[in-house]
Structure formats: C-alpha cells, structure tokens
Short mmCIF file of C-alpha atoms in Angstrom, two decimals:
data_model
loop_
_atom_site.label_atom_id
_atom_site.label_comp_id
_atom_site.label_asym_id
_atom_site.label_seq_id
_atom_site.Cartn_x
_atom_site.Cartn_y
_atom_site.Cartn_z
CA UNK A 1 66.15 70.18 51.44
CA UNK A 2 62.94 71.42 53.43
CA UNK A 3 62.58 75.54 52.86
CA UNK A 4 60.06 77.68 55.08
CA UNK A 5 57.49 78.88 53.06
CA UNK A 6 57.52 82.61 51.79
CA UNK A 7 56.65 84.93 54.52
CA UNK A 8 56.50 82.20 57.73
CA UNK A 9 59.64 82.28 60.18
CA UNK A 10 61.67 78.66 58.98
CA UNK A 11 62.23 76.27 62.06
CA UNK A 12 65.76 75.18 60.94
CA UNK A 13 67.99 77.85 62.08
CA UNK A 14 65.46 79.25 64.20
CA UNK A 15 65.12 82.39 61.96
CA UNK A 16 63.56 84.87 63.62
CA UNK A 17 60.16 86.17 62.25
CA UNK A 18 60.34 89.86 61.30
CA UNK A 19 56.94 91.69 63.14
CA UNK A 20 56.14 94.99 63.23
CA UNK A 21 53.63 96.10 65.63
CA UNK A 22 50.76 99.34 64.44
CA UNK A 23 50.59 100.67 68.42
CA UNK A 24 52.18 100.89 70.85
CA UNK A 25 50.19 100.84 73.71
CA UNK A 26 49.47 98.44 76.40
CA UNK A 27 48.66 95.22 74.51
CA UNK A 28 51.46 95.94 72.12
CA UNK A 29 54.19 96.20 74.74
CA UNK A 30 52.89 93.48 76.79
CA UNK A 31 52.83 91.06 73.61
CA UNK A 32 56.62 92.10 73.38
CA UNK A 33 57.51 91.41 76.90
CA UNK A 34 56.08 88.10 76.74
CA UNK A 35 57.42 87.57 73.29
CA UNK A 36 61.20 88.00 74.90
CA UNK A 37 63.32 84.87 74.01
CA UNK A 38 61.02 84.04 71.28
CA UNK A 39 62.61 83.36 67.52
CA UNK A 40 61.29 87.46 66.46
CA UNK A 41 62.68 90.62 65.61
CA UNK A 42 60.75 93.50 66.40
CA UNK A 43 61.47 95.62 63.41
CA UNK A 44 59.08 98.20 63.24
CA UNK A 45 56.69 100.20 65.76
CA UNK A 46 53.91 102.52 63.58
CA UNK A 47 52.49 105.35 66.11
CA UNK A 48 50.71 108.37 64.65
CA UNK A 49 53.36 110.05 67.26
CA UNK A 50 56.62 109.68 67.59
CA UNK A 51 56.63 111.68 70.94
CA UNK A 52 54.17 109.67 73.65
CA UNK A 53 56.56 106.05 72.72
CA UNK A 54 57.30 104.40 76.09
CA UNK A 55 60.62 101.88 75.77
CA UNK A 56 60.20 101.18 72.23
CA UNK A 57 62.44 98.17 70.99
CA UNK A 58 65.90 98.74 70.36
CA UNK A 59 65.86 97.12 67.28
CA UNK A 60 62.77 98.83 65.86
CA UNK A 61 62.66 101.34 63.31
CA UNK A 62 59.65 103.91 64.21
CA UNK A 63 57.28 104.82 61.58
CA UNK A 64 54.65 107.09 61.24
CA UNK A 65 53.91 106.19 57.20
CA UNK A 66 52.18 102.84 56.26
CA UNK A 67 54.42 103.55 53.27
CA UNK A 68 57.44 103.06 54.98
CA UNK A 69 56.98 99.02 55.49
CA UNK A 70 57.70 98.27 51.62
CA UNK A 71 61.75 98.99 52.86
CA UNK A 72 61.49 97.11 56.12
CA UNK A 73 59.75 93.87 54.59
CA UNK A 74 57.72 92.31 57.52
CA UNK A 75 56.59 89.07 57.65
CA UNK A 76 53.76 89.79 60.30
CA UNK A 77 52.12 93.22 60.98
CA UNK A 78 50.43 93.29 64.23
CA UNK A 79 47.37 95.65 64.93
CA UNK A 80 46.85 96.98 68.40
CA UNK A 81 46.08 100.31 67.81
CA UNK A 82 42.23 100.87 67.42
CA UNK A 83 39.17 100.86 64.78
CA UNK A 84 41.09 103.33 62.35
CA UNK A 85 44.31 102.06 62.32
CA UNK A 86 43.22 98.72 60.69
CA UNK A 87 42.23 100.68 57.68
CA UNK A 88 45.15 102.93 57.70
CA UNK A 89 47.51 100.06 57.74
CA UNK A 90 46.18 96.84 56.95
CA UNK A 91 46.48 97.68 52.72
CA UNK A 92 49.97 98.87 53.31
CA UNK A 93 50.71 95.65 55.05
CA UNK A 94 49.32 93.13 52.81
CA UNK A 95 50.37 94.84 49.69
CA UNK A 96 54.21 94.43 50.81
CA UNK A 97 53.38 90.91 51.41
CA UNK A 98 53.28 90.62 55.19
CA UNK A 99 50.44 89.02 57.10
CA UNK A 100 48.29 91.45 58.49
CA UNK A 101 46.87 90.09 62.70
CA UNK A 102 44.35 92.36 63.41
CA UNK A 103 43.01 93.06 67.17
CA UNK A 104 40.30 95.56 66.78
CA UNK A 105 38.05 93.60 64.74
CA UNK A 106 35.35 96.29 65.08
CA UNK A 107 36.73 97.96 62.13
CA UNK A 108 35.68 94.84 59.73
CA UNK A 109 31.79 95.60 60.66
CA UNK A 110 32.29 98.54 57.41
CA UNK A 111 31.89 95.79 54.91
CA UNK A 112 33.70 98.24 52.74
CA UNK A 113 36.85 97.77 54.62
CA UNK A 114 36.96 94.39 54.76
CA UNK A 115 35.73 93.59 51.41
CA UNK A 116 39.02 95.70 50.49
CA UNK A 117 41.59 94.13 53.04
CA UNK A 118 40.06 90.51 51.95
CA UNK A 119 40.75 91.60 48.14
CA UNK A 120 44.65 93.08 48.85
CA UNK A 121 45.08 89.82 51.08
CA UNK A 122 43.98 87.67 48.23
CA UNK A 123 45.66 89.12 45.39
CA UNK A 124 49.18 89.04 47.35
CA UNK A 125 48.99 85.44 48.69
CA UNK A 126 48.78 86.86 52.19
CA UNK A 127 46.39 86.45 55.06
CA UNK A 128 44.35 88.36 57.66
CA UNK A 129 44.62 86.87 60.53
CA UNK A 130 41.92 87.37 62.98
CA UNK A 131 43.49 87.13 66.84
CA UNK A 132 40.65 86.23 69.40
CA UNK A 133 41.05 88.50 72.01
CA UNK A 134 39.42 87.85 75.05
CA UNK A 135 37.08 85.36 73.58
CA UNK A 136 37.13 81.70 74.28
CA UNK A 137 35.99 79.30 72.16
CA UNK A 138 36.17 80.85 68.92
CA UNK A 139 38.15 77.97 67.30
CA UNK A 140 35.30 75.34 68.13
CA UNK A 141 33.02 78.28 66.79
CA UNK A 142 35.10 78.86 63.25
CA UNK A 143 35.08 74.81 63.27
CA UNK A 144 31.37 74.21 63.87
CA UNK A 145 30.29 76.33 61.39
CA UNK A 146 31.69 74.31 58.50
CA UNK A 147 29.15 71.58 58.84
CA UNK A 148 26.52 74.84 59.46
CA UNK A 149 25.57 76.77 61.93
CA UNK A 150 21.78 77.63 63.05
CA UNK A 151 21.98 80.36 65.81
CA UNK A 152 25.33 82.18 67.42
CA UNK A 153 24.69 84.71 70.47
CA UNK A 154 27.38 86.99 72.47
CA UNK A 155 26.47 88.14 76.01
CA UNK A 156 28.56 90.77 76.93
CA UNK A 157 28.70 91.42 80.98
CA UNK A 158 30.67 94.32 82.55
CA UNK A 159 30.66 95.89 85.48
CA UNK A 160 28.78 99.88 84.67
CA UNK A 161 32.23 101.59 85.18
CA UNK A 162 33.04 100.16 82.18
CA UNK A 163 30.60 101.24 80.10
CA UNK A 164 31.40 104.80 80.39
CA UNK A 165 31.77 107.31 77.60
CA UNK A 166 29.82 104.65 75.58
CA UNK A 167 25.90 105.10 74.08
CA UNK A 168 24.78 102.83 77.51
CA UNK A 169 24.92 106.13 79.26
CA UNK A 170 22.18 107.12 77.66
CA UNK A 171 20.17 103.80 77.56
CA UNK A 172 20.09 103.18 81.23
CA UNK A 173 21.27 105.32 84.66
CA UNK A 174 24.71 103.45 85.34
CA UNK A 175 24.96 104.67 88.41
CA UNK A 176 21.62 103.30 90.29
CA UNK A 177 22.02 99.76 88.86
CA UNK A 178 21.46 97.42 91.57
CA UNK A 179 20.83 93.95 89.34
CA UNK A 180 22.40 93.42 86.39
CA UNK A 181 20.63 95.66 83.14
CA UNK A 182 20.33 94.45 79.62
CA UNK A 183 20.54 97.97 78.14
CA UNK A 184 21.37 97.20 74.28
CA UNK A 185 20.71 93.95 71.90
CA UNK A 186 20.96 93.92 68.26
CA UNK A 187 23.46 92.31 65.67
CA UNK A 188 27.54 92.55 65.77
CA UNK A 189 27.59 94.44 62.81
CA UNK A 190 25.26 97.20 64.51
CA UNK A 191 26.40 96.58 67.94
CA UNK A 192 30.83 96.94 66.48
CA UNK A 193 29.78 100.36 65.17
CA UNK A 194 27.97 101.73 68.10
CA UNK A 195 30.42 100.36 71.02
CA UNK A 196 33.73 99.75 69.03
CA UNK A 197 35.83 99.12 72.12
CA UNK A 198 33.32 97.77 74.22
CA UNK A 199 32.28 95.15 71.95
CA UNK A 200 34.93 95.34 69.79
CA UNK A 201 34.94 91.19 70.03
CA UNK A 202 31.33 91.04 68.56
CA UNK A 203 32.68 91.31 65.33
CA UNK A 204 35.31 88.53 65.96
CA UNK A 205 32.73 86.01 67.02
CA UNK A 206 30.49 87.14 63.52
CA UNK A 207 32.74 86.40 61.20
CA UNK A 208 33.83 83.38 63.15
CA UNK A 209 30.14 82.16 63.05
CA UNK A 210 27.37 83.12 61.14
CA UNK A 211 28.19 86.71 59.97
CA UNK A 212 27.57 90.28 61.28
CA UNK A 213 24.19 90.31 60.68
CA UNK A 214 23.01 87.01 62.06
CA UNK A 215 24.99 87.03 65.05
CA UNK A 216 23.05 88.46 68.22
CA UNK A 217 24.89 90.84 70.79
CA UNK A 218 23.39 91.76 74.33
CA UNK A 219 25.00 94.14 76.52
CA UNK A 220 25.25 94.14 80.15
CA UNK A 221 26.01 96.52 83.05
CA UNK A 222 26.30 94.92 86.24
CA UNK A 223 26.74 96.14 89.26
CA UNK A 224 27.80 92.78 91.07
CA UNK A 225 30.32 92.15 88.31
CA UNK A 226 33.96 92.35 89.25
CA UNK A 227 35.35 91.53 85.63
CA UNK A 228 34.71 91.79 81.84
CA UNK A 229 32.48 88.67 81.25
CA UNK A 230 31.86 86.96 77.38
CA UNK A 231 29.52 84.31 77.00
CA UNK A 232 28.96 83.14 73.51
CA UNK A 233 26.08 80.53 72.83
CA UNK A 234 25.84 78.57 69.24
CA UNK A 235 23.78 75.77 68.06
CA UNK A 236 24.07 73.67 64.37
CA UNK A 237 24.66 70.60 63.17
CA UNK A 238 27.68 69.63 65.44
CA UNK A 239 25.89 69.95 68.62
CA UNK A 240 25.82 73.14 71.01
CA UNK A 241 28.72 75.54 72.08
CA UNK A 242 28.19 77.15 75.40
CA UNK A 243 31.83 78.77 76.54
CA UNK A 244 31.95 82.18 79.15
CA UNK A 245 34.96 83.58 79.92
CA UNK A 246 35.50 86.07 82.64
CA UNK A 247 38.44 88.63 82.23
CA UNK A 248 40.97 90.11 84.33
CA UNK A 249 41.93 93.56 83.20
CA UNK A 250 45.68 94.34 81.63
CA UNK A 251 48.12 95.64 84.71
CA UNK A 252 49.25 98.42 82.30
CA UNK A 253 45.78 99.34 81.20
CA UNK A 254 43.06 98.49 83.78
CA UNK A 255 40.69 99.06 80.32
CA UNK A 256 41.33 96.27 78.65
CA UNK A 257 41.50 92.35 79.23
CA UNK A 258 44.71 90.72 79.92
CA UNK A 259 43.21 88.57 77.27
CA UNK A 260 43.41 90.17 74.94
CA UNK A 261 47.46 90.73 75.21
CA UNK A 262 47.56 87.15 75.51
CA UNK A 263 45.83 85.85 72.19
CA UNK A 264 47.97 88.44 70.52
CA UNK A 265 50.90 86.61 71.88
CA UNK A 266 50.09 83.38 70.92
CA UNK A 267 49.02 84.86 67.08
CA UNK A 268 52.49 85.54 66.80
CA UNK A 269 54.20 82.49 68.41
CA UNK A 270 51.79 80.21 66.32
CA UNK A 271 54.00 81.75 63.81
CA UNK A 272 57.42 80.18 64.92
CA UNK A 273 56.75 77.24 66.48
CA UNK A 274 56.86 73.86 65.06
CA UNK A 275 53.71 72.55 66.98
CA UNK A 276 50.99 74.59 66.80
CA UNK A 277 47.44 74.37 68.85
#
C-alpha cells in the first residue's frame, strides 16, 4: 500500500492539505479565493490583530501566537505578511514540523535569520520553501546554477509612483523624471535591506543564483512605465538566461503584483497535485 509522505497532502483520498496562512492581506486572501475547490483546509490565519480581519475562513482558527500552531499541526505555513513576520513565525512553523513558504524573501538578506530558519528546517526534516513572486524564470535560474553560474543581474523598472516612501526619494527628484533614471545599484543583500518591499524579489533571485552578495540589483524609476517590470540576466556554463516580466498590479492592492498572489497559489497547489511543473 502507497502512504503520502509525512507532512505532504496524500493523492488517494484526496486529503486535504492543512495550511495556515501568517497575513491576511491582499495576497493571502487572493491565494484563498483561487485556492477554492482545491484538496486544502485553511486552518489557521496569524494577524498581529485580530480586529482589521476581512472574511477570514470559516474554518480557520485565528491566532495571534506563533505558539499556538504546535495544537493546530499544519502541514504548510504560508508567509504573506512582510520582512518581520518571517522571523516571528518561520521557527514556530518549522519546529512543529510544517513547511514554512515564505513570500517576503527580503527578510533572508540578515544572514542571521536565515542561517537560523535553514538550521530549525534541517533539524525537523522540513523545508523552506522559497515562492517566486513576480519573478519569471527563477526555476531555469536555481537549475543553471548547478553546473555554475558566472554573473546573475536584476533590473528592477517601476513607474516613480511606486517608489515612494522608499530611499529613491532621496536619490533622484521623482517627480521631474522624464526618461527612465537608474537611481540605485548595488548587491541583493544591500539592495533587500534598503528597499524591502520594493525589491523584496532581489533576494529571491540571490539565493536562486549566485548569492546575496554576487548578485547585482539596479533600480529604476520610469516615467513611461505603466507596470512593475523584472528583468533578470545570468550567464554560466549552461548558456545565457535573459527573462523580463512585466506586472500587473493585485485588484485588491494596486501595490503589489498580481504575481505575486499567483506563485503563492501555485506553491501551495504544487503541494496536492499529482503532476507537478
């Protein structure tokens, strides 16, 4: 007799893969919309508030305490809360024995964090599972570089509305662009830290590639742009990688890519299905 393996959803029977989702925001309630119909239970929804929830799952239990998943025993924990949460609840997560998919990837560029999560993940038999966002091409990337990679860079285009609140204010006058402004280039771990949600992908690409601080990030306001554009360039062994991807924002949040809802989506459906791409 075949038997799923400890903490993945079983095809026979169709038993449904117990997720709990850190956030609650956009991304996260998209992902569950989308997720309708699909062999998983929602059983958990962490907030720091219990108040601001907007149509949380009927069959979720809200938490505020990354204690509190030890007694609800998920299988999947998915992040899509922001930079801190991943180090509030990623430990709690992989130390109950659930895989841990983590969206704001910024938070991995403190080496001290991820050297930790890697550890907990390790010593559990558990994995952190990094979703791509609104990157393309970072499967051919994570491929490549096991036959070695030589160079890996990340253009980051967006239109100078979207830069706002960030450090480019003060690099360059956002609001007399009239060609499109490289205003910041340095390496994803530097680049994660300064512009976590801008470029909270640079990280995702680094550790897909050649690491945080080999990997080279230039940031872009332009005024011509009309959506969030990624182009990420590599060249090794295997040839050369040249994939750009140009994002339509998230109906519920204009702020983020629709992208990004959508990797998170198929993260968790990789984790029922019986074919998987």
């Amino acid at each position: 007799m075949t038997r799923a393996k400890p903490g993945r959803a079983g095809t026979a029977g169709r038993k449904s893969l117990r997720l709990a989702f850190v956030g609650w925001g956009a991304i996260a309630r998209t992902a569950a919309g989308l997720l309708t119909g699909a062999p998983v239970e929602i059983v958990a929804v962490a907030t720091r508030g219990r108040s601001d929830l907007v149509d949380p799952p009927e069959t979720a239990r809200l938490i505020t305490d990354p204690g509190e998943l030890t007694d609800i025993a998920p299988q999947v924990v998915a992040e899509a809360a922001g930079r801190e949460s991943v180090a509030e609840w990623g430990p709690a997560a992989l130390e109950c024995g659930a895989d841990f998919i983590v969206s704001s990837v910024s938070a991995l560029a403190d080496a001290d964090v991820l050297t930790s999560l890697r550890s907990i993940a390790i010593g559990q038999g558990a994995q952190i599972h990094i979703q791509p966002g609104a990157l393309a091409g970072v499967e051919a990337l994570a491929a490549a570089r096991s036959l070695g990679l030589e160079t890996v860079e990340h253009r980051i285009s967006k239109p100078p509305p979207a830069w706002l609140g960030t450090p480019a204010e003060t690099l360059c006058n956002l609001d007399k662009l009239d060609k499109p402004y490289e205003f910041f280039s340095a390496n994803a771990a530097e680049t994660a830290t300064k512009f976590p949600k801008n470029a909270n992908v640079a990280m995702t690409t680094a550790l897909a590639g050649v690491g945080p601080d080999q990997t080279k990030i230039t940031l872009v306001a332009d005024p011509a742009a009309t959506a969030n554009c990624h182009r990420i360039t590599a060249h090794g062994a295997f040839g050369d990688l040249d994939v750009t991807i140009s994002n339509n924002p998230l109906p519920a949040n204009p702020k983020t890519s629709a992208m990004a809802a959508l990797s998170l989506v198929r993260a968790i459906q990789n984790r029922t299905s019986a074919i998987v791409i």
